[in-house]
């Protein structure tokens, strides 16, 4: 690698530095310098000399400024002693600066001196050079290195230094094999060599080896300088000590081509191996096949006449400058095949033929097992030909001994004898029997030479059999044929009979699928089948084993399906035959009843099934008063057929049914009656009914239907009890069910129970009494359905009475003496009236209250000072009025309530005896005078 110009680097170490004068500060140093303190001996002197820099590290060929100075006030003279080249000098009174250039010596010691006061002052310095590792050289590697042997790696770095700062590394690719530092070497030492012994491996084949040099000047204030050599490739190999295996024939005939194989195992890398394969002076061109570390070379060796004799076959395998060689001996020979000749290859029957077998002089010949007397002499055979000699083969063999091995070659020939045709029974039988159907090849072969042509013609029709061709066998081929074989030597004739057998067949003509018989007639079941040999036919009814034979008198039970089967040696055929037996119409009571009831809404039609084949036509027509001429709708005999429309009503009466088919007719009379299922509606069984408490309980529900239905009512599953009187607990929902033989009908009935009014409670508050001016309240509670209307009757002269909205409460504020007396509460609804009375005394400190019946109330009325009237008012409305306000005007004051009549006993009266006029509201009006 060519060196690259680098900048100058100087290394300084400063321990102590005296102050510089102004002149020294402006010296033209290329690099800053540091001073080293004088030695102790100098430091004790009053004057000294100093050299800067004291220690410097400069790249080889570089330059450096040195400064030589003293503290002597007036030195006599001074200078700088060094062997290095100088380029320029600058001076002052007490200093000297000089540039040193092209510094190449590894180490020099310049001396600075001054003469002062008759003494010489000195200062020594140290300048060392360094050289970068610009040249890193790896010694060339072996061209081929055997696997398993050591080889040497050597790296040289000439001139680089100082050596003590060098480190060398040997690398395999990026892998570091060895690393060595030269620390501790003398400072003047330059250049370095690193050598290592490495064991060659298979993996090292093709690997690159290199050397890396590092000059580390970082401890001296400079950098790390690196360089590497060019990589060198190592080629390793392994060659087995075994010799190649050579596979070749020991004998090689002239002009013949034989394969030669040369193999060797244990080669690495096998692809780098070379193969040399030769037969004598003839180099062969092998095809190389590699498989792992094995090599196989295959070539074709062809010998020429010039190579006849003993030759060597050589195989040489070369790898890594080494080779393995194998030799084999091969004998090249020539051996011609024997010559076999016939005097005439084709002769007529009865002629003489000469056969000769000959070969080269060294060979011994044999003709059909008869050897020659001596080698090189031919063998002959004479033959009087017959038919049996046609296509007779002759075999001529020659033997030759080569290099201790006996070789054989042979030749063969065939004799053709011409003779007239022969038709043998084995090749052309007199009788043929073939099954119909499969394809067959009809053969009638004749012997003869030349090969005869054979044709067979039918005697009765002139048709020709297609001999030798594959074709279907049909029954039309049956017959007798005359076969003639012909060639140039003559002809032969033979009659042949061909019989074709075929399986039975049952067609619709000989064996129809459907047969119809008439009941009462005579008939027999017979089926005729086609086939050869003539088939045997038998018919058996399905599900039975007995064969049906002979003449039968037809009955209905003969109808059904019969299995007819025809059989011969070629197979069988079967067919189902359906026999139908027809007969005239007839009625059965179960399938067509004489009495029939039609139920309204059932959707049923009269079903009258008539037995007969073919199916009879049936019609039923009315003949009575109500049904005269009416056509009775009939249910269809089959569910799939369309049924007539279902009538809404049907006339009862007598109907005549007539059934007819082509074999006769039959008549039957049917009586038809009409009934209906139960039916209830709102008019016959109202859904809402009302009972009166104390009366007899009875649900008004009646159902229509024929026959007349029975109606039963129940509540929550329990039947209606046979009770005499209704109670309030009987209210609720009842289910009424009507039943007759044709069905049921149900209705839900809601029953409400009403009852007459009863004043259940009449009380005063407070119960303890009241003084004049006090307040009291009367409360009246009634039980009734429908709800009762409440009315009050107060003592005459009782004023300022207040009533609640429903009249159930009467209140008095500020009681007076006129408020004392009897108060009556009356409850009235549509079923009657009931009242109760209470007596109020306003006197002394207490209020006595007495509740009496109707008689006590009448006595109080007679003694009262007021007059009470009950009259109708359409001008008053329900409400609460002030009686005092109307007192001066004589107007009527409305007291809320609906009036009713009161009986002489003060009890409850029926609604129809009350004095209230019909159609209006009744109010109790109390009139007072001033």
CSV table of N, CA, C and O in Angstrom, one decimal, residues 599 675-678 705-710 738-744:
chain,number,residue,atom,x,y,z
A,599,UNK,N,-126.3,-35.3,10.0
A,599,UNK,CA,-126.2,-34.4,11.0
A,599,UNK,C,-125.9,-33.0,10.4
A,599,UNK,O,-124.9,-32.9,9.7
A,675,UNK,N,-130.7,-34.9,11.8
A,675,UNK,CA,-130.5,-34.4,13.2
A,675,UNK,C,-129.5,-33.3,13.2
A,675,UNK,O,-128.9,-33.0,12.2
A,676,UNK,N,-129.4,-32.6,14.4
A,676,UNK,CA,-128.5,-31.5,14.5
A,676,UNK,C,-127.9,-31.5,15.9
A,676,UNK,O,-128.4,-31.9,16.9
A,677,UNK,N,-126.7,-30.9,16.0
A,677,UNK,CA,-126.0,-30.8,17.3
A,677,UNK,C,-126.6,-29.7,18.2
A,677,UNK,O,-127.3,-28.8,17.6
A,678,UNK,N,-126.3,-29.6,19.5
A,678,UNK,CA,-126.8,-28.5,20.3
A,678,UNK,C,-126.4,-27.2,19.9
A,678,UNK,O,-125.3,-27.0,19.3
A,705,UNK,N,-131.6,-28.3,19.1
A,705,UNK,CA,-130.9,-29.4,18.5
A,705,UNK,C,-131.9,-30.6,18.5
A,705,UNK,O,-132.9,-30.7,19.2
A,706,UNK,N,-131.4,-31.6,17.6
A,706,UNK,CA,-132.2,-32.8,17.5
A,706,UNK,C,-131.2,-34.0,17.7
A,706,UNK,O,-130.2,-34.0,16.9
A,707,UNK,N,-131.5,-34.9,18.6
A,707,UNK,CA,-132.5,-34.9,19.6
A,707,UNK,C,-132.3,-33.8,20.6
A,707,UNK,O,-131.2,-33.2,20.7
A,708,UNK,N,-133.4,-33.5,21.4
A,708,UNK,CA,-133.3,-32.3,22.3
A,708,UNK,C,-132.2,-32.4,23.3
A,708,UNK,O,-132.1,-33.5,24.0
A,709,UNK,N,-131.3,-31.4,23.4
A,709,UNK,CA,-130.1,-31.5,24.3
A,709,UNK,C,-130.5,-31.3,25.7
A,709,UNK,O,-131.5,-30.7,26.1
A,710,UNK,N,-129.6,-31.8,26.6
A,710,UNK,CA,-129.7,-31.7,28.0
A,710,UNK,C,-128.8,-30.6,28.4
A,710,UNK,O,-127.6,-30.6,28.0
A,738,UNK,N,-124.6,-27.7,26.8
A,738,UNK,CA,-125.7,-28.4,26.2
A,738,UNK,C,-125.1,-29.6,25.5
A,738,UNK,O,-124.2,-29.5,24.7
A,739,UNK,N,-125.7,-30.8,25.7
A,739,UNK,CA,-125.2,-32.1,25.2
A,739,UNK,C,-126.3,-32.9,24.5
A,739,UNK,O,-127.4,-33.0,25.0
A,740,UNK,N,-126.0,-33.4,23.3
A,740,UNK,CA,-126.8,-34.5,22.7
A,740,UNK,C,-125.8,-35.4,21.9
A,740,UNK,O,-124.6,-35.1,21.9
A,741,UNK,N,-126.3,-36.4,21.3
A,741,UNK,CA,-125.3,-37.4,20.7
A,741,UNK,C,-124.4,-36.8,19.6
A,741,UNK,O,-123.4,-37.4,19.2
A,742,UNK,N,-124.8,-35.6,19.1
A,742,UNK,CA,-124.0,-35.1,18.0
A,742,UNK,C,-123.0,-34.0,18.4
A,742,UNK,O,-122.4,-33.3,17.5
A,743,UNK,N,-122.9,-33.7,19.7
A,743,UNK,CA,-121.9,-32.8,20.1
A,743,UNK,C,-122.3,-32.0,21.3
A,743,UNK,O,-123.3,-32.3,22.0
A,744,UNK,N,-121.6,-30.9,21.6
A,744,UNK,CA,-121.9,-30.0,22.7
A,744,UNK,C,-121.8,-28.6,22.3
A,744,UNK,O,-121.3,-28.2,21.2
